[in-house]
Coordinates of C-alpha atoms and ligand atoms in Angstrom, one line a residue:
X16 CA 24.8 -27.0 11.8
X17 CA 26.0 -29.7 9.3
X18 CA 27.3 -28.4 5.9
X19 CA 26.7 -30.3 2.8
X20 CA 29.8 -30.0 0.9
X21 CA 30.8 -30.4 -2.8
X22 CA 32.7 -33.4 -4.2
X23 CA 35.5 -32.4 -6.4
X24 CA 38.2 -34.5 -7.8
X25 CA 37.5 -37.4 -5.6
X26 CA 36.8 -35.4 -2.5
X27 CA 34.6 -33.5 -0.4
X28 CA 35.3 -29.9 -0.2
X29 CA 33.5 -26.8 1.3
X30 CA 34.9 -24.8 -1.4
X31 CA 35.7 -21.1 -1.7
X32 CA 32.3 -19.6 -1.9
X33 CA 30.9 -18.5 1.7
X34 CA 27.2 -18.6 1.0
X35 CA 25.1 -21.3 2.3
X36 CA 21.5 -22.4 1.8
X37 CA 19.1 -24.1 4.2
X38 CA 18.1 -27.7 3.8
X39 CA 14.7 -28.4 5.3
X40 CA 13.2 -31.6 6.6
X41 CA 9.9 -30.8 5.0
X42 CA 8.1 -33.4 7.3
X43 CA 9.0 -31.5 10.3
X44 CA 9.4 -27.8 9.0
X45 CA 12.8 -27.7 10.6
X46 CA 16.1 -26.9 9.3
X47 CA 18.5 -30.1 9.2
X48 CA 21.6 -28.7 7.4
X49 CA 22.9 -26.2 5.1
X50 CA 24.5 -26.8 1.8
X51 CA 27.5 -25.0 0.3
X52 CA 26.7 -22.7 -2.8
X53 CA 29.7 -22.5 -5.3
X54 CA 31.4 -19.2 -6.5
X55 CA 33.1 -18.7 -9.6
X56 CA 36.3 -20.3 -8.1
X57 CA 34.4 -23.8 -7.1
X58 CA 33.2 -23.6 -10.7
X59 CA 36.6 -23.4 -12.2
X60 CA 37.8 -26.1 -9.6
X61 CA 35.1 -28.6 -10.8
X62 CA 35.3 -28.1 -14.2
X63 CA 39.3 -28.2 -14.1
X64 CA 38.9 -31.6 -12.4
X65 CA 36.6 -32.9 -14.8
X66 CA 38.7 -31.6 -17.8
X67 CA 41.8 -33.3 -16.5
X68 CA 40.2 -36.5 -15.8
X69 CA 38.8 -36.4 -19.2
X70 CA 42.4 -37.0 -20.7
X71 CA 42.4 -40.4 -19.4
X72 CA 38.9 -41.4 -19.3
X73 CA 38.0 -40.2 -22.6
X74 CA 40.6 -43.0 -23.7
X75 CA 39.8 -45.5 -21.6
X76 CA 38.9 -48.9 -23.2
X77 CA 35.2 -49.9 -23.4
X78 CA 35.8 -52.8 -21.2
X79 CA 37.4 -50.5 -18.3
X80 CA 34.3 -48.4 -18.6
X81 CA 31.8 -51.2 -18.8
X82 CA 33.4 -52.9 -15.6
X83 CA 33.2 -49.6 -13.7
X84 CA 29.7 -49.2 -14.6
X85 CA 28.8 -52.8 -13.8
X86 CA 30.3 -52.4 -10.2
X87 CA 28.5 -49.1 -9.7
X88 CA 25.1 -50.8 -10.6
X89 CA 25.8 -53.1 -7.9
X90 CA 26.6 -50.5 -5.4
X91 CA 23.6 -48.6 -6.3
X92 CA 21.6 -51.6 -6.0
X93 CA 22.9 -52.4 -2.7
X94 CA 22.4 -48.9 -1.2
X95 CA 18.6 -48.4 -2.3
X96 CA 17.6 -47.8 1.2
X97 CA 20.3 -45.5 2.0
X98 CA 19.5 -43.3 -0.9
X99 CA 15.8 -43.6 -0.5
X100 CA 16.1 -42.4 3.0
X101 CA 18.1 -39.4 2.3
X102 CA 15.6 -38.3 -0.4
X103 CA 12.8 -38.9 1.8
X104 CA 14.6 -36.8 4.5
X105 CA 15.3 -33.9 2.1
X106 CA 12.5 -34.2 -0.3
X107 CA 9.6 -35.5 1.6
X108 CA 8.3 -38.3 -0.6
X109 CA 7.3 -41.5 1.0
X110 CA 10.1 -44.2 1.2
X111 CA 8.7 -46.6 -1.1
X112 CA 8.4 -43.8 -3.8
X113 CA 12.0 -42.7 -3.3
X114 CA 13.3 -46.4 -3.6
X115 CA 11.0 -46.4 -6.7
X116 CA 12.8 -43.3 -8.4
X117 CA 16.4 -44.9 -7.4
X118 CA 15.1 -47.9 -9.4
X119 CA 14.2 -46.2 -12.3
X120 CA 17.5 -44.4 -12.2
X121 CA 19.2 -47.8 -11.9
X122 CA 17.6 -48.7 -15.1
X123 CA 19.5 -46.1 -16.9
X124 CA 22.8 -47.3 -15.4
X125 CA 22.0 -50.9 -16.9
X126 CA 21.3 -49.5 -20.1
X127 CA 24.7 -47.8 -20.1
X128 CA 26.4 -51.1 -19.1
X129 CA 25.5 -52.3 -22.6
X130 CA 27.8 -49.2 -24.1
X131 CA 30.1 -51.6 -26.1
X132 CA 26.9 -52.6 -28.2
X133 CA 25.6 -49.0 -28.2
X134 CA 28.6 -47.5 -29.5
X135 CA 29.3 -49.8 -32.4
X136 CA 29.8 -47.8 -35.6
X137 CA 28.8 -48.4 -39.2
X138 CA 31.1 -49.9 -41.7
X139 CA 30.7 -50.0 -45.5
X140 CA 33.1 -51.7 -47.5
X141 CA 34.1 -51.1 -51.1
X142 CA 32.3 -47.9 -51.3
X143 CA 34.4 -46.9 -54.3
X144 CA 37.0 -49.1 -56.0
X145 CA 39.4 -50.0 -52.9
X146 CA 37.8 -47.4 -50.6
X147 CA 36.0 -48.3 -47.6
X148 CA 33.7 -45.6 -45.3
X149 CA 33.1 -46.1 -41.8
X150 CA 31.8 -44.2 -38.6
X151 CA 32.2 -43.9 -34.9
X152 CA 31.3 -41.7 -32.2
X153 CA 33.6 -40.2 -29.6
X154 CA 32.9 -38.3 -26.2
X155 CA 32.3 -34.7 -26.1
X156 CA 34.6 -33.9 -23.0
X157 CA 33.1 -32.3 -20.1
X158 CA 29.3 -32.5 -19.5
X159 CA 27.2 -30.6 -16.9
X160 CA 23.8 -31.7 -15.5
X161 CA 21.8 -29.3 -13.7
X162 CA 18.6 -31.0 -12.0
X163 CA 15.4 -30.3 -10.2
X164 CA 14.6 -31.1 -6.4
X165 CA 11.7 -33.7 -7.4
X166 CA 13.9 -36.5 -8.4
X167 CA 17.0 -35.8 -6.5
X168 CA 18.5 -39.3 -7.7
X169 CA 16.6 -40.6 -10.8
X170 CA 17.0 -37.2 -12.9
X171 CA 20.8 -36.9 -12.5
X172 CA 20.7 -40.6 -13.4
X173 CA 19.1 -39.9 -16.5
X174 CA 22.2 -38.0 -17.5
X175 CA 25.5 -39.2 -15.8
X176 CA 25.5 -42.7 -16.4
X177 CA 24.9 -42.5 -20.3
X178 CA 27.6 -39.7 -20.2
X179 CA 30.2 -41.4 -18.5
X180 CA 29.9 -44.6 -20.3
X181 CA 30.7 -42.7 -23.7
X182 CA 33.9 -41.4 -22.1
X183 CA 32.8 -38.0 -20.9
X184 CA 33.5 -36.4 -17.4
X185 CA 30.6 -34.9 -15.7
X186 CA 29.9 -32.2 -13.2
X187 CA 26.4 -32.3 -11.5
X188 CA 24.8 -29.2 -9.9
X189 CA 22.0 -31.0 -8.3
X190 CA 19.1 -29.0 -6.6
X191 CA 20.2 -27.1 -3.3
X192 CA 16.9 -28.0 -1.7
X193 CA 17.9 -31.8 -1.7
X194 CA 21.5 -32.3 -2.3
X195 CA 22.5 -35.4 -0.6
X196 CA 21.7 -38.0 -2.7
X197 CA 24.2 -36.8 -5.3
X198 CA 27.0 -37.0 -2.7
X199 CA 25.9 -40.8 -2.0
X200 CA 26.1 -41.5 -5.5
X201 CA 29.5 -39.8 -5.8
X202 CA 30.8 -41.9 -3.1
X203 CA 29.6 -45.2 -4.7
X204 CA 31.3 -44.1 -8.2
X205 CA 34.6 -43.9 -6.3
X206 CA 33.9 -47.3 -4.5
X207 CA 33.1 -48.6 -8.0
X208 CA 36.5 -47.8 -9.2
X209 CA 35.8 -44.4 -11.2
X210 CA 38.7 -42.4 -11.3
X211 CA 38.9 -39.2 -9.5
X212 CA 37.4 -36.0 -11.3
X213 CA 35.2 -38.0 -13.7
X214 CA 32.2 -37.5 -11.7
X215 CA 31.9 -34.1 -9.5
X216 CA 29.0 -32.6 -7.6
X217 CA 28.9 -28.8 -7.2
X218 CA 26.1 -27.6 -5.3
X219 CA 24.8 -24.1 -5.9
X220 CA 22.3 -21.7 -7.6
X221 CA 22.2 -19.1 -10.2
X222 CA 25.7 -18.2 -9.9
X223 CA 26.9 -21.7 -10.0
X224 CA 25.0 -22.3 -12.7
X225 CA 25.9 -19.1 -14.7
X226 CA 29.4 -20.0 -14.1
X227 CA 28.9 -23.6 -15.7
X228 CA 27.2 -22.1 -18.6
X229 CA 29.9 -19.9 -19.8
X230 CA 32.6 -21.8 -18.9
X231 CA 35.0 -22.3 -21.8
X232 CA 35.9 -26.0 -20.8
X233 CA 32.3 -27.1 -20.7
X234 CA 31.1 -29.0 -23.7
X235 CA 27.6 -29.9 -23.0
X236 CA 24.8 -29.1 -20.9
X237 CA 21.7 -31.4 -19.8
X238 CA 19.0 -29.5 -17.6
X239 CA 15.8 -30.6 -16.0
X240 CA 13.6 -28.0 -14.2
X241 CA 11.0 -25.5 -14.8
X242 CA 10.2 -23.9 -18.0
X243 CA 11.4 -20.2 -17.6
X244 CA 14.7 -21.8 -16.3
X245 CA 14.9 -24.3 -19.2
X246 CA 14.2 -21.8 -21.8
X247 CA 17.0 -19.5 -20.1
X248 CA 19.6 -22.5 -19.8
X249 CA 18.8 -23.5 -23.7
X250 CA 19.4 -20.0 -24.8
X251 CA 22.3 -19.3 -22.7
X252 CA 24.5 -22.2 -23.2
X253 CA 23.4 -22.2 -26.8
X254 CA 24.9 -18.6 -26.9
X255 CA 28.2 -19.8 -25.4
X256 CA 28.6 -22.5 -27.9
X257 CA 27.5 -25.5 -26.0
X258 CA 25.5 -28.5 -26.9
X259 CA 22.6 -28.4 -24.9
X260 CA 19.0 -30.1 -23.9
X261 CA 16.6 -28.4 -21.7
X262 CA 13.5 -30.0 -20.2
X263 CA 11.0 -28.0 -18.6
X264 CA 7.7 -28.2 -16.8
X265 CA 4.3 -29.7 -17.7
X266 CA 0.8 -29.7 -17.6
X267 CA -0.3 -33.5 -18.1
X268 CA -3.9 -34.1 -19.1
X269 CA -5.6 -37.4 -18.7
X270 CA -8.8 -37.7 -20.8
X271 CA -11.4 -40.2 -19.7
X272 CA -14.0 -41.5 -22.1
X273 CA -17.3 -42.7 -21.2
X274 CA -16.2 -46.5 -22.1
X275 CA -13.5 -46.6 -19.8
X276 CA -13.4 -48.7 -16.7
X277 CA -14.3 -46.2 -14.4
X278 CA -12.8 -47.6 -11.3
X279 CA -9.7 -48.4 -12.8
X280 CA -9.4 -44.9 -14.1
X281 CA -10.4 -43.7 -10.9
X282 CA -7.9 -45.6 -9.2
X283 CA -4.9 -44.6 -11.7
X284 CA -5.9 -40.9 -11.7
X285 CA -5.4 -40.6 -7.9
X286 CA -2.1 -42.4 -7.8
X287 CA -1.1 -40.3 -10.7
X288 CA -2.4 -36.7 -9.4
X289 CA -1.3 -37.3 -5.8
X290 CA 1.7 -39.7 -6.0
X291 CA 5.0 -38.0 -4.5
X292 CA 2.3 -35.0 -3.7
X293 CA 2.0 -34.2 -7.3
X294 CA 5.6 -33.0 -7.5
X295 CA 6.3 -35.3 -10.6
X296 CA 6.9 -33.7 -14.2
X297 CA 4.6 -36.6 -15.2
X298 CA 1.9 -36.3 -12.6
X299 CA -1.6 -35.9 -14.2
X300 CA -2.8 -32.4 -13.2
X301 CA -5.6 -32.0 -15.4
X302 CA -8.5 -34.9 -15.8
X303 CA -10.7 -34.1 -18.9
X304 CA -14.0 -35.8 -18.7
X305 CA -15.6 -36.6 -21.8
X306 CA -19.4 -36.7 -22.9
X307 CA -21.2 -36.7 -19.5
X308 CA -18.8 -39.2 -17.5
X309 CA -17.6 -36.5 -15.2
X310 CA -20.3 -37.1 -12.2
X311 CA -19.7 -40.9 -12.2
X312 CA -15.9 -40.5 -12.4
X313 CA -15.6 -37.7 -9.7
X314 CA -17.8 -39.7 -7.2
X315 CA -15.1 -42.3 -7.2
X316 CA -11.9 -40.1 -7.5
X317 CA -13.2 -37.8 -4.6
X318 CA -14.0 -40.8 -2.4
X319 CA -10.5 -42.2 -3.2
X320 CA -8.7 -38.8 -2.6
X321 CA -10.3 -38.5 0.7
X322 CA -8.9 -41.7 1.9
X323 CA -5.1 -40.8 1.1
X324 CA -3.1 -41.3 4.0
X325 CA -0.9 -38.0 4.5
X326 CA 2.0 -38.2 6.7
X327 CA 5.9 -38.2 7.2
X328 CA 7.5 -40.2 4.2
X329 CA 9.2 -42.0 6.9
X330 CA 6.0 -43.5 8.4
X331 CA 5.1 -46.6 6.6
X332 CA 1.4 -46.1 6.8
X333 CA 1.8 -42.6 4.7
X334 CA 0.9 -42.8 1.0
X335 CA 1.6 -39.1 0.6
X336 CA 4.3 -37.0 2.2
X337 CA 4.7 -33.0 2.5
X338 CA 5.5 -30.7 -0.2
X339 CA 9.2 -29.5 -0.5
X340 CA 9.1 -26.3 1.0
X341 CA 6.7 -23.8 3.1
X342 CA 6.9 -21.4 0.0
X343 CA 5.7 -24.3 -2.4
X344 CA 2.9 -25.2 0.4
X345 CA 1.6 -21.6 0.3
X346 CA 1.8 -21.0 -3.7
X347 CA -0.3 -24.1 -4.1
X348 CA -2.8 -23.0 -1.5
X349 CA -3.0 -19.6 -3.2
X350 CA -3.3 -21.1 -6.5
X351 CA -6.5 -23.3 -5.1
X352 CA -7.8 -20.2 -4.0
X353 CA -7.6 -18.6 -7.4
X354 CA -9.4 -21.4 -8.7
X355 CA -12.4 -20.8 -6.3
X356 CA -12.4 -17.2 -6.9
X357 CA -12.4 -17.8 -10.6
X358 CA -15.6 -20.0 -10.2
X359 CA -14.3 -23.4 -10.0
X360 CA -15.5 -25.9 -7.3
X361 CA -13.1 -27.2 -4.7
X362 CA -14.7 -30.7 -4.4
X363 CA -11.9 -32.0 -2.1
X364 CA -9.9 -29.4 -0.2
X365 CA -6.5 -30.1 1.2
X366 CA -5.5 -26.9 2.0
X367 CA -4.5 -26.3 6.0
X368 CA -4.1 -30.1 6.4
X369 CA -2.0 -31.0 9.7
X370 CA -0.5 -34.0 10.6
X371 CA -0.4 -35.0 14.3
X372 CA 3.2 -35.1 15.5
X373 CA 4.3 -33.1 12.4
X374 CA 2.5 -29.8 12.9
X375 CA 5.4 -27.9 11.3
X376 CA 5.6 -29.9 8.4
X377 CA 4.7 -28.6 4.9
X378 CA 1.6 -30.5 4.2
X379 CA -1.0 -30.0 1.5
X380 CA -3.6 -32.7 1.4
X381 CA -4.9 -34.1 -1.8
X382 CA -7.4 -31.6 -3.7
X383 CA -9.6 -31.8 -6.5
X384 CA -10.8 -28.8 -8.3
X385 CA -13.8 -29.3 -10.5
X386 CA -15.4 -27.4 -13.2
X387 CA -12.1 -25.9 -14.1
X388 CA -12.1 -24.0 -17.5
X389 CA -8.8 -23.1 -19.3
X390 CA -8.9 -19.4 -18.7
X391 CA -8.4 -20.2 -15.0
X392 CA -5.0 -19.8 -13.4
X393 CA -5.3 -23.2 -11.6
X394 CA -5.3 -24.7 -15.4
X395 CA -2.7 -22.3 -16.8
X396 CA -0.3 -22.4 -14.2
X397 CA 2.0 -25.5 -13.4
X398 CA 0.7 -26.1 -9.6
X399 CA 3.4 -29.0 -8.9
X400 CA 1.4 -29.9 -6.1
X401 CA -1.3 -32.5 -5.0
X402 CA -4.1 -30.6 -6.9
X403 CA -6.4 -32.3 -9.9
X404 CA -8.1 -29.9 -11.9
X405 CA -11.3 -31.2 -13.7
X406 CA -12.4 -30.2 -17.0
X407 CA -15.6 -31.3 -18.9
X408 CA -15.8 -31.4 -22.7
X409 CA -18.1 -33.2 -25.3
X410 CA -16.1 -35.2 -27.2
X411 CA -12.3 -36.8 -27.8
X412 CA -11.6 -34.1 -30.6
X413 CA -12.4 -31.1 -28.4
X414 CA -10.0 -33.0 -25.6
X415 CA -7.2 -33.3 -28.3
X416 CA -7.7 -29.7 -29.4
X417 CA -7.3 -28.6 -25.7
X418 CA -4.2 -30.4 -25.0
X419 CA -2.7 -29.2 -28.4
X420 CA -3.6 -25.7 -27.2
X421 CA -1.9 -25.9 -24.0
X422 CA 2.1 -24.7 -24.1
X423 CA 3.3 -27.8 -22.2
X424 CA 3.5 -31.2 -24.3
X425 CA 5.4 -33.6 -21.6
X426 CA 3.0 -36.5 -21.0
X427 CA -0.5 -37.3 -21.3
X428 CA -2.9 -40.2 -21.1
X429 CA -6.5 -41.5 -22.5
X430 CA -8.6 -44.1 -20.6
X431 CA -11.0 -45.9 -22.9
X432 CA -11.9 -49.3 -24.1
X433 CA -11.9 -48.1 -27.5
X434 CA -8.9 -48.9 -29.9
X435 CA -10.0 -46.4 -32.5
X436 CA -10.5 -43.6 -30.1
X437 CA -6.9 -44.3 -28.5
X438 CA -5.2 -44.5 -31.9
X439 CA -6.9 -41.1 -33.0
X440 CA -5.9 -39.3 -29.7
X441 CA -2.1 -40.8 -30.0
X442 CA -1.9 -39.4 -33.3
X443 CA -3.7 -36.4 -32.8
X444 CA -1.9 -35.0 -29.3
X445 CA 1.3 -32.7 -29.8
X446 CA 2.7 -34.4 -26.7
X447 CA 6.0 -36.4 -26.4
X448 CA 5.1 -39.3 -23.9
X449 CA 1.5 -41.0 -24.2
X450 CA 0.1 -43.2 -22.1
X451 CA -3.0 -45.7 -23.4
X452 CA -4.6 -46.8 -19.9
X453 CA -1.5 -46.0 -18.4
X454 CA -1.5 -42.7 -16.5
X455 CA 2.2 -42.1 -16.1
X456 CA 3.7 -43.0 -19.4
X457 CA 7.4 -42.8 -18.4
X458 CA 9.4 -44.8 -20.9
X459 CA 12.1 -47.3 -20.1
X460 CA 15.7 -46.3 -19.9
X461 CA 16.4 -48.1 -23.5
X462 CA 13.8 -45.4 -25.1
X463 CA 14.3 -41.8 -24.6
X464 CA 12.3 -39.4 -22.3
X465 CA 11.3 -36.0 -23.6
X466 CA 8.3 -33.8 -24.0
X467 CA 7.1 -31.5 -26.9
X468 CA 6.6 -27.8 -27.0
X469 CA 7.5 -25.8 -23.8
X470 CA 8.3 -29.1 -21.9
X471 CA 11.8 -29.6 -23.9
X472 CA 14.2 -27.1 -25.4
X473 CA 16.9 -28.7 -27.8
X474 CA 16.8 -31.4 -30.3
X475 CA 17.5 -34.5 -28.1
X476 CA 15.4 -36.3 -25.5
X477 CA 17.1 -37.8 -22.7
X478 CA 18.6 -41.2 -21.9
X479 CA 18.1 -44.2 -24.4
X480 CA 19.5 -44.0 -27.9
X481 CA 19.1 -40.2 -27.6
X482 CA 21.1 -39.8 -24.9
X483 CA 24.1 -41.8 -26.4
X484 CA 23.7 -39.4 -29.5
X485 CA 23.7 -36.3 -27.2
X486 CA 26.6 -37.4 -25.3
X487 CA 28.8 -38.2 -28.4
X488 CA 29.7 -36.9 -31.7
X489 CA 30.2 -38.7 -35.0
X490 CA 33.6 -39.2 -37.1
X491 CA 33.1 -40.5 -40.5
X492 CA 36.2 -41.9 -42.4
X493 CA 36.9 -42.6 -46.0
X494 CA 39.9 -44.8 -46.4
X495 CA 41.9 -46.0 -49.0
X496 CA 45.1 -48.2 -48.9
X497 CA 46.7 -47.8 -52.2
X498 CA 47.6 -50.6 -54.2
X499 CA 49.6 -51.1 -57.5
X500 CA 46.4 -53.0 -59.0
X501 CA 44.1 -49.9 -58.7
X502 CA 46.6 -47.5 -59.8
X503 CA 44.0 -46.4 -62.8
X504 CA 41.7 -45.0 -59.5
X505 CA 44.5 -43.3 -57.7
X506 CA 45.8 -40.6 -60.4
X507 CA 44.9 -37.2 -59.6
X508 CA 41.3 -36.3 -60.3
X509 CA 40.0 -32.4 -60.6
X510 CA 36.3 -33.2 -60.8
X511 CA 34.4 -33.9 -57.6
X512 CA 35.1 -37.5 -56.7
X513 CA 32.3 -40.1 -57.3
X514 CA 32.2 -43.7 -56.6
X515 CA 34.1 -45.7 -59.2
Ligands
LIG617 P1 13.7 -25.3 -11.1 O1 13.8 -24.8 -12.5 O2 13.4 -24.0 -10.2 O3 15.4 -25.6 -10.6 C1 16.0 -26.7 -11.4 C2 17.6 -26.4 -11.4 O4 17.9 -25.0 -11.9 C3 18.0 -26.2 -10.0 O5 19.3 -26.9 -9.9 C4 18.1 -24.9 -9.7 O6 19.3 -24.6 -8.6 C5 18.3 -24.3 -10.9 N1 18.0 -22.9 -10.9 C6 16.9 -22.4 -10.4 N2 16.9 -21.1 -10.7 C7 17.6 -20.6 -11.4 C8 18.2 -19.5 -12.2 N3 17.5 -18.4 -11.9 N4 19.2 -19.5 -13.1 C9 20.0 -20.6 -13.1 N5 19.7 -21.7 -12.6 C10 18.7 -22.0 -11.5 O7 12.8 -26.5 -11.1 P2 12.5 -27.3 -9.5 O8 11.5 -26.4 -8.9 O9 13.8 -27.7 -8.8 O10 11.8 -28.6 -10.2 C11 10.6 -28.5 -10.5 C12 10.5 -28.2 -11.9 O11 11.1 -29.1 -12.9 C13 8.7 -28.4 -12.2 O12 8.7 -27.3 -13.3 C14 8.7 -29.7 -12.9 O13 8.0 -29.9 -14.1 C15 10.2 -29.7 -13.7 N6 10.7 -31.1 -14.2 C16 10.7 -31.5 -15.3 C17 10.8 -32.7 -15.8 C18 11.0 -33.2 -17.2 O14 11.5 -34.2 -17.4 N7 10.5 -32.4 -18.1 C19 11.5 -33.8 -14.8 C20 11.2 -33.2 -13.4 C21 11.1 -32.0 -13.3

């Protein structure tokens, strides 16, 4: 069985830890590799490599850093297909979707290529007689990224291009379920000329994560994953004095008003609910129909959902691949069952789907659960699968109240032709990312990405300007170069200094 190794100080290593975890091919249901799981000694080795590399990289000039970033950008661009294939084989999503996530990650690299502009400080001349005041930002040191299975390239690329551009070194702990994309990215960094130790990949589970959170040489932790783990990471890393941002799970609502273009809304809804088998933190998992539009909308949504081609992500005819593991499939099917037993109607049932030639694959077909109410498990839990729950409400304000009562606040969308309703919605919802006739409002890389409430713990959203702020800290300098003409202002003053 092939072993997927760590990447530490510029080389691959199986490390000291002896534990291994299976890596499945979700389309066939077969194990294709095993991944090394780091122990405490491996954590130490990765952090030591990053700490040592920081001595030089933290001092590298802006042009040196920028040159490496541009070279990395070209290499990732040339390797989109290779990365997409690795993602599809371990995650299951269709190739075009995998290539799309690499593209969205590349946009963060492109943003980070502008680091000289982003790190320009402020300067105020003559704030007092003969005194100038200026500020600039410096890197933190060793930054850690802990990432989920559902975007094995894009989510790490939300973090490390910005961290490295700012002059930090990085230890990535990717999901153990689809660890290969991270290693391809490590090879491409090396080829781009990034010095050994600046970017490291440490595979592992809770043991590796706990080791990183407590390590005295780690300065900052970025996490993306489920809410219970995000909360744990935020608390634990904070307790150990780290700067921390922890993005959690989601339950994203789309509300559909009677004045929406229903065919457009139905198309967007099925893509947003079933794309990537619903395993996106910005997937629409709850459709809220307003004011009697439910039946007309559902007729179209159900028809479109039934037509989706489910199959291997490698098959060019597939629109939706399998879910990531057999456990995920079983959990999704169980939750749909609870919806049924709690009084909802399963209008389109994807349970028990099989794909010819891939009978062992972890497939769940598109599923629409109608007449869901907020007390049902199918609404309360993040299902993270191809399941769209439909709730019916009377007006926009009731829909806004429903969204605000939900503990998650990652993304939401409204479908309407009324600017007034859209504006009321945009101002009323307590959610970080809002789409107006756009179902998956993931901001571009030069804005920051982040949810509210249980979808993000910490002060900073990820990438964009808030990413630069997260991965740096400010120095403010007040400077005077004494000169004989200013002698009056240079004598000892025992009152608190004020501008002269
Ligand atoms: P997860 O929380 O199970 O795992 C995320 C990471 O945490 C992995 O690297 C994993 O190895 C590690 N981990 C798991 N259990 C741990 C524990 N007990 N202690 C320490 N570390 C642990 O998430 P997942 O299943 O890989 O990903 C899906 C989740 O991620 C969904 O909830 C989804 O909404 C969320 N997600 C959120 C965003 C966002 O931007 N908010 C983006 C993508 C995914």
